[in-house]
C-alpha positions as YAML, in Angstrom:
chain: A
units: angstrom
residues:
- id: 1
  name: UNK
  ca: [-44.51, -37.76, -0.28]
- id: 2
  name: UNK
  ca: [-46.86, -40.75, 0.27]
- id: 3
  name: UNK
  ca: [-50.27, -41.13, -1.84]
- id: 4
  name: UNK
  ca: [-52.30, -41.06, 1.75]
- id: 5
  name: UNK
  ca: [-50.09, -37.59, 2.83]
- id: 6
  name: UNK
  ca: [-50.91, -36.52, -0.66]
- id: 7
  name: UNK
  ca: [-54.30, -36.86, -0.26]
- id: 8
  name: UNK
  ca: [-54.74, -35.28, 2.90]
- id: 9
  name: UNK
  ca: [-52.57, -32.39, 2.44]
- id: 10
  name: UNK
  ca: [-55.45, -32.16, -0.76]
- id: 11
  name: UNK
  ca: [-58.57, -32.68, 1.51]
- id: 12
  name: UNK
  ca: [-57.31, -29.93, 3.80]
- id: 13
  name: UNK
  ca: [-56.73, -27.43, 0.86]
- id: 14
  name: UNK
  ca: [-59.96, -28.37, -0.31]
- id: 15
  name: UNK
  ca: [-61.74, -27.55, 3.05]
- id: 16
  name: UNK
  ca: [-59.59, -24.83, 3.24]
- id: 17
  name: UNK
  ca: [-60.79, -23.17, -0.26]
- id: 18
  name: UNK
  ca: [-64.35, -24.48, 0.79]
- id: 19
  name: UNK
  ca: [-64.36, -22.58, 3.84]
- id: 20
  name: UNK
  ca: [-62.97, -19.41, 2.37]
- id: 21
  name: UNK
  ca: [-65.64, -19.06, 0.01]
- id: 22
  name: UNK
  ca: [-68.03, -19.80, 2.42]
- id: 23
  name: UNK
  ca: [-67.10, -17.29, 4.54]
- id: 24
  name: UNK
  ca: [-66.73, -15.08, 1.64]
- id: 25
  name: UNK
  ca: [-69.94, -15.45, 0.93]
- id: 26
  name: UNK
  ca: [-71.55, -15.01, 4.26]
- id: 27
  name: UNK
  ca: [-69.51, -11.79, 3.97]
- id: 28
  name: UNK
  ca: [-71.07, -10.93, 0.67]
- id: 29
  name: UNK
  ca: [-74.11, -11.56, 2.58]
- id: 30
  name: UNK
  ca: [-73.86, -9.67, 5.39]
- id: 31
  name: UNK
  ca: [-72.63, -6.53, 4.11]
- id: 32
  name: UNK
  ca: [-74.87, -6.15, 1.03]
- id: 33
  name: UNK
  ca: [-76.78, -2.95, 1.44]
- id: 34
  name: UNK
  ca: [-80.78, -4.07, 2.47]
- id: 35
  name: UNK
  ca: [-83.64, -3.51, -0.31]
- id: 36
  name: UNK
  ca: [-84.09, 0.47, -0.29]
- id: 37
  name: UNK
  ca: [-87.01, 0.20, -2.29]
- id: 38
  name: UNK
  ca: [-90.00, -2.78, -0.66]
- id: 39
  name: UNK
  ca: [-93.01, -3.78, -2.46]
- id: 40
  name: UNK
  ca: [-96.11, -4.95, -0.01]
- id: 41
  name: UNK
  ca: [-99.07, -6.22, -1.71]
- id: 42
  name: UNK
  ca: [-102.14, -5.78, 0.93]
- id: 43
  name: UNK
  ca: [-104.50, -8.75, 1.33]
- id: 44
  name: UNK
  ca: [-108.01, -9.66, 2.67]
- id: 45
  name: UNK
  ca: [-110.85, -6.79, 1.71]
- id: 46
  name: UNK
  ca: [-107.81, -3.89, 1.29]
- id: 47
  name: UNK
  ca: [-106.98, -6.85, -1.94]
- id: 48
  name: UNK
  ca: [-105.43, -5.14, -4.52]
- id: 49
  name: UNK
  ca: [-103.96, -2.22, -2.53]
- id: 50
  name: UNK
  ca: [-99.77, -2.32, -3.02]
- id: 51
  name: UNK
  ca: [-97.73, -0.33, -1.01]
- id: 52
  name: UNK
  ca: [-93.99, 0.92, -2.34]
- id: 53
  name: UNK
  ca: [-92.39, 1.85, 0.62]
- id: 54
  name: UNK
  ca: [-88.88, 3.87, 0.52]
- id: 55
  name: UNK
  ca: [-86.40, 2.48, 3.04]
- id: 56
  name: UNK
  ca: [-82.58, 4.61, 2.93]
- id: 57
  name: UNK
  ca: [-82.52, 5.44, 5.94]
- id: 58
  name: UNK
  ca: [-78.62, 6.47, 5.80]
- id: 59
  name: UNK
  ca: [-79.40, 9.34, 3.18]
- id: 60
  name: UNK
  ca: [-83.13, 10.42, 3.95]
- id: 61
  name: UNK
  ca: [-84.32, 7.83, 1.34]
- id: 62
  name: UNK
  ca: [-82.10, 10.02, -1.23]
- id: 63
  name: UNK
  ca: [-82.20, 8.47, -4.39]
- id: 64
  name: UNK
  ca: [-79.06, 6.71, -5.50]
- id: 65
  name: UNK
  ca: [-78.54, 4.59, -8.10]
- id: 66
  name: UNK
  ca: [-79.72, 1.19, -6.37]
- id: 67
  name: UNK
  ca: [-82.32, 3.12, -5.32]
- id: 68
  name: UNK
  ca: [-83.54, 4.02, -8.70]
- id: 69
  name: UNK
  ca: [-82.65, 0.32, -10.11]
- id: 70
  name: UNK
  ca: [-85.46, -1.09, -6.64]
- id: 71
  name: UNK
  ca: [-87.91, 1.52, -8.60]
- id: 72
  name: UNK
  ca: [-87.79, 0.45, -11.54]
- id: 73
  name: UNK
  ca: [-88.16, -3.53, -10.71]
- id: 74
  name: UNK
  ca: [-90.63, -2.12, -8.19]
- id: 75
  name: UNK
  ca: [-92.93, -0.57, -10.42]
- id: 76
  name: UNK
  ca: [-92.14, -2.83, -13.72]
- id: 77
  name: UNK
  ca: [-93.57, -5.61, -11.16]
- id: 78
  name: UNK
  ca: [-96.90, -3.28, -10.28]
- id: 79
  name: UNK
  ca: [-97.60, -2.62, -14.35]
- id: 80
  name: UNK
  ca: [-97.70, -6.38, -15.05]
- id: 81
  name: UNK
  ca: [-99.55, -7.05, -11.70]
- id: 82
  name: UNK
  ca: [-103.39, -7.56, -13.25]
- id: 83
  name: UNK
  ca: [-104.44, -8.04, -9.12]
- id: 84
  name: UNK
  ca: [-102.96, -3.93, -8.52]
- id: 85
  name: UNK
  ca: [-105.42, -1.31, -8.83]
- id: 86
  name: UNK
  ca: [-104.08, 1.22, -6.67]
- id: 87
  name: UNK
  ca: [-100.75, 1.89, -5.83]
- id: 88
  name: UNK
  ca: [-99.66, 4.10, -2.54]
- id: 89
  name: UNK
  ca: [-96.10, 5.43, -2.28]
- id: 90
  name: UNK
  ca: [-95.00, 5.98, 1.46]
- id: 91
  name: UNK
  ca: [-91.73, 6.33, 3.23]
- id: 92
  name: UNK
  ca: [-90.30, 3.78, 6.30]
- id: 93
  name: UNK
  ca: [-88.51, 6.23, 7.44]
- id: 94
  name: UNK
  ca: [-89.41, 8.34, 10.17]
- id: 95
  name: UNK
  ca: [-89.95, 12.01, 9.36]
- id: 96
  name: UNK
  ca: [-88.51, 11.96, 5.69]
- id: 97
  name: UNK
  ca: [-90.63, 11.07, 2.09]
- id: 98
  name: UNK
  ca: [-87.47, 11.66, 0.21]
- id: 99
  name: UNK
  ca: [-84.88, 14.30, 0.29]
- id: 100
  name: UNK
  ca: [-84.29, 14.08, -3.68]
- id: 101
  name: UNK
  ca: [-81.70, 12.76, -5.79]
- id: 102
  name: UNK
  ca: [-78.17, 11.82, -3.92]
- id: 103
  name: UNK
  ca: [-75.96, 14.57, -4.41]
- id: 104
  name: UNK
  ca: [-72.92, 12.95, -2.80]
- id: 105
  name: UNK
  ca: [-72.70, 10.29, -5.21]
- id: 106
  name: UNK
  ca: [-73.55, 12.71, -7.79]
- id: 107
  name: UNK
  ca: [-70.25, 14.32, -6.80]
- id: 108
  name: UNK
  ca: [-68.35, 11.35, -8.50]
- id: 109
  name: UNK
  ca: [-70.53, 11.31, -11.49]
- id: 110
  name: UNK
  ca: [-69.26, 12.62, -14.76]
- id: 111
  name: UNK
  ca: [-71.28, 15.23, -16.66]
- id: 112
  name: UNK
  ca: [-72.69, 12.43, -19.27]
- id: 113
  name: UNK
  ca: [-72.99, 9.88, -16.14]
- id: 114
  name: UNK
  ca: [-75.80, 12.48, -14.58]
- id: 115
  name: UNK
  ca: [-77.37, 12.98, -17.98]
- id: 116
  name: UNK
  ca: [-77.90, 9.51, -17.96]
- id: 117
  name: UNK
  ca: [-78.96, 9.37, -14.26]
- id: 118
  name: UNK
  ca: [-81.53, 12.65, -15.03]
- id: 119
  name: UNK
  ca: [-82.55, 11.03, -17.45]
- id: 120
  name: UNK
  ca: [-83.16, 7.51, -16.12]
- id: 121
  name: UNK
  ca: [-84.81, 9.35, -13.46]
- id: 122
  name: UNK
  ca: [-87.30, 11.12, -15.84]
- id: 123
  name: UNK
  ca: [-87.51, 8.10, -17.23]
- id: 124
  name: UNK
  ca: [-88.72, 6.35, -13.88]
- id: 125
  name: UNK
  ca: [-91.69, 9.11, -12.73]
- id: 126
  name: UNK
  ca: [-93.19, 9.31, -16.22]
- id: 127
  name: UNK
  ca: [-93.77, 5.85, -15.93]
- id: 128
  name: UNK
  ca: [-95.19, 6.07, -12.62]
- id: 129
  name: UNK
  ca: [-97.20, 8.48, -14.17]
- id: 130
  name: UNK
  ca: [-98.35, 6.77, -16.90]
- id: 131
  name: UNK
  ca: [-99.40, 3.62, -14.68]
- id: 132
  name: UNK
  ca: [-102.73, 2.79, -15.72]
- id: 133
  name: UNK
  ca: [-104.02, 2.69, -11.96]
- id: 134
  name: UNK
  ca: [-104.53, 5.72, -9.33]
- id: 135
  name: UNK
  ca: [-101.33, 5.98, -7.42]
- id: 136
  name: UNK
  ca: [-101.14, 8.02, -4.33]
- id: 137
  name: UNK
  ca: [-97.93, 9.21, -2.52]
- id: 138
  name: UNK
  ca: [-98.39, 9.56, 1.41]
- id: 139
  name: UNK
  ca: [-96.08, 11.97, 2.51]
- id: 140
  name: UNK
  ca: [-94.57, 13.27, 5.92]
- id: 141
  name: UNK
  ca: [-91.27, 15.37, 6.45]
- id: 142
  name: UNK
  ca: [-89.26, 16.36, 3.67]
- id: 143
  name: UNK
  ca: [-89.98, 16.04, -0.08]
- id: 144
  name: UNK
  ca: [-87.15, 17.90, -1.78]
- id: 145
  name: UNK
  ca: [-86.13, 17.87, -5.38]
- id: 146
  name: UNK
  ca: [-86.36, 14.66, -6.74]
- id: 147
  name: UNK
  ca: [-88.71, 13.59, -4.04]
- id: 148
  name: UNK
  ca: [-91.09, 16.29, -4.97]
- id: 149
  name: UNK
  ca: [-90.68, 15.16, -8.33]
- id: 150
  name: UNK
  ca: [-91.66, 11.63, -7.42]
- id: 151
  name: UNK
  ca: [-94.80, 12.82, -5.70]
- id: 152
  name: UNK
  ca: [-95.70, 15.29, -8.10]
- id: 153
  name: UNK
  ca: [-95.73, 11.96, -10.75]
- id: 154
  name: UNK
  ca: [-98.61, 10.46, -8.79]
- id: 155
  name: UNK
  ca: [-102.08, 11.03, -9.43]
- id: 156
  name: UNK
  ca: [-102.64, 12.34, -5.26]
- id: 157
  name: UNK
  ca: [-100.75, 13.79, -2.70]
- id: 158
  name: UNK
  ca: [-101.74, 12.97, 0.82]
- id: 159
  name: UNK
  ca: [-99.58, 14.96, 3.76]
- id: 160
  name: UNK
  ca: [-98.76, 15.52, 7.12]
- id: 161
  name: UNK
  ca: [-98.72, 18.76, 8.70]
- id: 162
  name: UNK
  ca: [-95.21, 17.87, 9.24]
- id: 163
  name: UNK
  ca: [-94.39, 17.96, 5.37]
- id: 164
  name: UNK
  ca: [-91.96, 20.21, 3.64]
- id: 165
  name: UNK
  ca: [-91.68, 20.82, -0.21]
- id: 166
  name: UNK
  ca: [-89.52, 22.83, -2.50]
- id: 167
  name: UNK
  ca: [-87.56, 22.39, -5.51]
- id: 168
  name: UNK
  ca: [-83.98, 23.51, -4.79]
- id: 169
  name: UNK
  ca: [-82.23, 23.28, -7.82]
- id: 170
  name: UNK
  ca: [-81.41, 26.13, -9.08]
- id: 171
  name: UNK
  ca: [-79.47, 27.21, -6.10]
- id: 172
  name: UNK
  ca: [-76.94, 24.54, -7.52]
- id: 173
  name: UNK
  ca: [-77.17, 26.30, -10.74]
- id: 174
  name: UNK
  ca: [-79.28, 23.27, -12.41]
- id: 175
  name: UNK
  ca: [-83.25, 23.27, -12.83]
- id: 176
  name: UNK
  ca: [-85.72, 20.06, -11.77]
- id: 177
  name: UNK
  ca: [-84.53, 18.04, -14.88]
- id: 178
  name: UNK
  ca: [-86.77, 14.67, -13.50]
- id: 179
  name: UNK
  ca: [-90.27, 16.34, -14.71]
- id: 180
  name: UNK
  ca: [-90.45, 19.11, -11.91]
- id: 181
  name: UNK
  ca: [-90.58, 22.34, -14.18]
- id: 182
  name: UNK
  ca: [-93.48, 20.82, -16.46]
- id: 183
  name: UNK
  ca: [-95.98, 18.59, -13.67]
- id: 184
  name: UNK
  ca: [-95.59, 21.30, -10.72]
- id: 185
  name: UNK
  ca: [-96.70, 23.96, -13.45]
- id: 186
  name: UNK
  ca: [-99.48, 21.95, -14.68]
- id: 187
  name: UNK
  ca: [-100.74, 20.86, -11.02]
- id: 188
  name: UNK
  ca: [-100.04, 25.14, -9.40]
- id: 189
  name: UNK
  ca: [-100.21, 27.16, -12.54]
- id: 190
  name: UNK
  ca: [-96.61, 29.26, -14.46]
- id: 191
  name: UNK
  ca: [-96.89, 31.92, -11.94]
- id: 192
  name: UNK
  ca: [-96.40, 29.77, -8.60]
- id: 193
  name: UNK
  ca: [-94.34, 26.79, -10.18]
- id: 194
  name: UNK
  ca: [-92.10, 29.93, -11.22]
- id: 195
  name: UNK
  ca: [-91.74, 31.65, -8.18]
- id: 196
  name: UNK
  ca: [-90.96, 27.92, -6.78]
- id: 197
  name: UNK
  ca: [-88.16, 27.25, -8.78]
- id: 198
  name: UNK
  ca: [-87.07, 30.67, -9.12]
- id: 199
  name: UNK
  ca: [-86.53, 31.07, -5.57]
- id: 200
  name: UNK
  ca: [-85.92, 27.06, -4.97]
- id: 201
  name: UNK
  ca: [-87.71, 28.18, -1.48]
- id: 202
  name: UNK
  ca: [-89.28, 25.36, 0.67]
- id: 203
  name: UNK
  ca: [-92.82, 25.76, 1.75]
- id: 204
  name: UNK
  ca: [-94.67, 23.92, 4.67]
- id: 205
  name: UNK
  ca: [-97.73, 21.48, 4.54]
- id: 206
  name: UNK
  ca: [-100.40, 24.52, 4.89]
- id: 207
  name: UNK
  ca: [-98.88, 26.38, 2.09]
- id: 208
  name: UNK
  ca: [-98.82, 23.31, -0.48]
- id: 209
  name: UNK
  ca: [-102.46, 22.40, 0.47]
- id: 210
  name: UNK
  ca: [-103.64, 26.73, -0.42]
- id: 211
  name: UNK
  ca: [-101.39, 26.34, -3.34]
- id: 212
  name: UNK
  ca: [-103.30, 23.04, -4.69]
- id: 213
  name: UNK
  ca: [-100.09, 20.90, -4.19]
- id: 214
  name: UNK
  ca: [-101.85, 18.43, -2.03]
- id: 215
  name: UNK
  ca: [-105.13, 16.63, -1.86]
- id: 216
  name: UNK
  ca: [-105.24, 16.44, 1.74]
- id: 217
  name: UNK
  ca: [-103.41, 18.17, 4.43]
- id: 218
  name: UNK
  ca: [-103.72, 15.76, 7.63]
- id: 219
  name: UNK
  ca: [-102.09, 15.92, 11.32]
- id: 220
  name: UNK
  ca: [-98.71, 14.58, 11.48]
- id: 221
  name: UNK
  ca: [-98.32, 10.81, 11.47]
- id: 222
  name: UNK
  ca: [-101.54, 10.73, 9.56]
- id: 223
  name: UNK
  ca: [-100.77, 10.88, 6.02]
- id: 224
  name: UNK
  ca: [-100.73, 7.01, 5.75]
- id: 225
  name: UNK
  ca: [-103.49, 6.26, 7.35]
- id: 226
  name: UNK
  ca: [-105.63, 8.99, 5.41]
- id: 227
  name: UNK
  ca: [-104.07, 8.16, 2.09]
- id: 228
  name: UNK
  ca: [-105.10, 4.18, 2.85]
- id: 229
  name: UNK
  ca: [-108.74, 5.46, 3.66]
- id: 230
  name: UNK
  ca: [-108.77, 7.02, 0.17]
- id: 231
  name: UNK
  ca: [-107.15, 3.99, -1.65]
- id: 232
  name: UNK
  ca: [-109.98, 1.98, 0.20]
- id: 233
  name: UNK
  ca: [-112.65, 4.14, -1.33]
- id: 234
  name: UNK
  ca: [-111.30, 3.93, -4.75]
- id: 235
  name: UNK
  ca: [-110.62, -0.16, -4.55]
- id: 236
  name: UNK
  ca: [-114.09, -0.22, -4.11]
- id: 237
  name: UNK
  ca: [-115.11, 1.52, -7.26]
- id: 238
  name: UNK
  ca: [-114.87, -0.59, -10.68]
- id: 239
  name: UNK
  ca: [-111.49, -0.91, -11.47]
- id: 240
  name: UNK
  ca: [-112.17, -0.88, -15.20]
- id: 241
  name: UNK
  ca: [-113.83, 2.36, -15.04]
- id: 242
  name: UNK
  ca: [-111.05, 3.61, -12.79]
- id: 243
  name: UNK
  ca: [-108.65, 2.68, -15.59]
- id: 244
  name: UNK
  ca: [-110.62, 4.58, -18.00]
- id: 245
  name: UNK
  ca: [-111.23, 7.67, -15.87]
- id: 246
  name: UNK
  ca: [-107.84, 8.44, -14.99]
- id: 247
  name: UNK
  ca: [-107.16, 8.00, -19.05]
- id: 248
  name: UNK
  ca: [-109.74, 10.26, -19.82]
- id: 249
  name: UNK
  ca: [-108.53, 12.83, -17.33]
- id: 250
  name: UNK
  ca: [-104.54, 12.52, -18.04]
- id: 251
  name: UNK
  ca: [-105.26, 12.79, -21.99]
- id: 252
  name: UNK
  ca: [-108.24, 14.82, -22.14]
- id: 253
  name: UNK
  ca: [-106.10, 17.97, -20.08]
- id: 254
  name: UNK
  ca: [-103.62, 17.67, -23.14]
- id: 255
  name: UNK
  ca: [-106.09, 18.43, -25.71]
- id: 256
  name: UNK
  ca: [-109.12, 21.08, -26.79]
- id: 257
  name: UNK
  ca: [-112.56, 20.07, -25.20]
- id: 258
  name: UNK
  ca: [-114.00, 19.17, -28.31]
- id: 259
  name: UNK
  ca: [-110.91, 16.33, -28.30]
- id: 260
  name: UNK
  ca: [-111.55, 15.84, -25.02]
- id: 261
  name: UNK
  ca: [-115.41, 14.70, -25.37]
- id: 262
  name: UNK
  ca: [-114.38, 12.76, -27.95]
- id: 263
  name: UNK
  ca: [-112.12, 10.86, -25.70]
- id: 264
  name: UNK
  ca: [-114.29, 10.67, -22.99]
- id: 265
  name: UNK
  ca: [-116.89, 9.08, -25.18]
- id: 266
  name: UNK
  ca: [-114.38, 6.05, -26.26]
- id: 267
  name: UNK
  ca: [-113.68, 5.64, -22.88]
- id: 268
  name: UNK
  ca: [-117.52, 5.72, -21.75]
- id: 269
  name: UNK
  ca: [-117.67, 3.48, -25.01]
- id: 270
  name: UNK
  ca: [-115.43, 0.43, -23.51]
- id: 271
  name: UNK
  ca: [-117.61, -0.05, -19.96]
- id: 272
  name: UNK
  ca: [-120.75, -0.54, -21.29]
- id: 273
  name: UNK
  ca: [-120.61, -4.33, -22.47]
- id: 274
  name: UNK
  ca: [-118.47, -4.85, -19.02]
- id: 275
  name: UNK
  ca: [-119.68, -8.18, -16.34]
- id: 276
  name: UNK
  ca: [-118.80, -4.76, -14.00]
- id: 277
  name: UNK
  ca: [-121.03, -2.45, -15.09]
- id: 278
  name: UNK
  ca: [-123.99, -5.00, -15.53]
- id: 279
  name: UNK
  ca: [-122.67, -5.87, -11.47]
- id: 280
  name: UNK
  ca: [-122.91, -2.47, -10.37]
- id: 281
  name: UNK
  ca: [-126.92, -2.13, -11.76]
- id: 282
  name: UNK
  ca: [-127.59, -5.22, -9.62]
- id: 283
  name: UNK
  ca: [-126.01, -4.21, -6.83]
- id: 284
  name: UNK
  ca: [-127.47, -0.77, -7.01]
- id: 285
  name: UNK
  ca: [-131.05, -2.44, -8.00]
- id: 286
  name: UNK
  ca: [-130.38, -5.11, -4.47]
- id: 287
  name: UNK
  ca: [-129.01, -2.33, -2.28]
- id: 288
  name: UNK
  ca: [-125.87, -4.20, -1.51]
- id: 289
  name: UNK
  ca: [-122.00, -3.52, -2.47]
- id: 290
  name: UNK
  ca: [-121.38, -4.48, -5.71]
- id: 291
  name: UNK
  ca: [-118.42, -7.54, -6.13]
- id: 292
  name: UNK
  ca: [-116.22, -6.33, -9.27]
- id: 293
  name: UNK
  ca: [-113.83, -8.44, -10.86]
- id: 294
  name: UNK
  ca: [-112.17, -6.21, -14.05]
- id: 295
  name: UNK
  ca: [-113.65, -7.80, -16.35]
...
């Protein structure tokens, strides 16, 4: 074989290679599953608004791995975000919040592969919980075991008339490992959060709202627009006091009053040398809308 045949039998093997990868990797491409989990930080005077918006629509925005991976980046991102100061949780697909964990790949799991899932999973809402700004989950259609659970981790629940809720676990002989048994009892009371799980019946939008389950009860469709009205009124406020509200609150309920004074006191304690609280006077003194910066 010639040098020049040589070297064109190794261009065209080359090209060859070159376009197999490339079209391996458009294939890689085009069949990677889309983000299920979407951050959207709001701009203009609705600043400092972020939206997490679930996006499954092939399993009702059931929580899969990947999904649960999207949270965690989602909401790592929003802690170290010093722009967030409110944080609404919605659903991009129609008619659905989320239908809970997903039980068909849970099927494949090994007992110590969903105690690490449950767990990861606890994991994920007590850190939503523990966010140090007001979150607020708008929900319409179904929010069903793990997707009550999520919900139940933010500080309000906004609905549609549309919504659905229950905790169905124990009619697969397990319980709401994710943080279910302990927030739904805190938020209803022993006697409801029992009969809930007891029963693992599902309730409708009117029923959560009597029980003290939701905030606001709204007509269907509405629950994002009401829950953005709400996350405009509270952007407004000082975010620093916010902060120390909703710290006040959340540890305060864990403790004796007496404790819980004293805690509200420390937190009273760290506004009053604040550029924010000195803005708010002025505003208040100028009749105009105070311009807060966090600091």
């Amino acid at each position: 074989m010639s040098f020049v045949k040589y070297l064109r039998r190794d261009s065209l093997l080359s090209l060859s290679r070159s376009c197999m990868l490339q079209t391996c990797r458009t294939l890689i491409i085009e069949t990677a599953p889309p983000e299920s989990v979407k951050l959207n930080r709001l701009s203009g005077s609705d600043s400092g608004i972020v939206e997490v918006n679930l996006d499954r629509p092939v399993a009702k925005n059931a929580i899969n791995k990947e999904m649960l991976k999207g949270l965690q980046n989602t909401f790592e991102t929003i802690q170290k975000d010093s722009s967030a100061r409110v944080v609404m949780i919605t659903s991009l697909v129609p008619g659905v919040f989320c239908a809970g964990a997903d039980l068909k790949e849970r099927r494949t799991m090994s007992p110590s592969e969903v105690h690490t899932y449950v767990n990861s999973l606890r994991y994920m809402f007590s850190f939503i919980e523990a966010l140090s700004i007001p979150t607020i989950a708008a929900i319409e259609g179904v929010a069903l075991g793990g997707g009550l659970e999520m919900a139940l981790s933010c500080d309000l629940r906004i609905c549609g008339e549309n919504a659905v809720f229950g905790l169905p676990e124990t009619g697969l002989a397990v319980i709401p490992g994710a943080g279910g048994t302990q927030r739904l009892t805190r938020l209803v009371g022993r006697s409801v959060s029992k009969e809930l799980i007891f029963t693992g019946r599902k309730i409708d939008a009117v029923e959560a709202a009597k029980k003290g389950l939701v905030n606001f009860c709204v007509t269907a469709g509405e629950a994002h627009k009401k829950a953005m009205e709400v996350a405009q009124q509270i952007n407004e406020k000082g975010p620093m006091a916010i902060k120390m509200a909703k710290k006040a609150i959340d540890e305060g309920i864990e403790t004796n009053m007496a404790s819980g004074l004293e805690l509200e006191e420390m937190c009273y304690q760290k506004l009053l040398n604040t550029q924010d609280r000195l803005e708010g006077l002025a505003a208040f003194a100028e009749k105009r809308k105070p311009l807060y910066t966090g600091k």
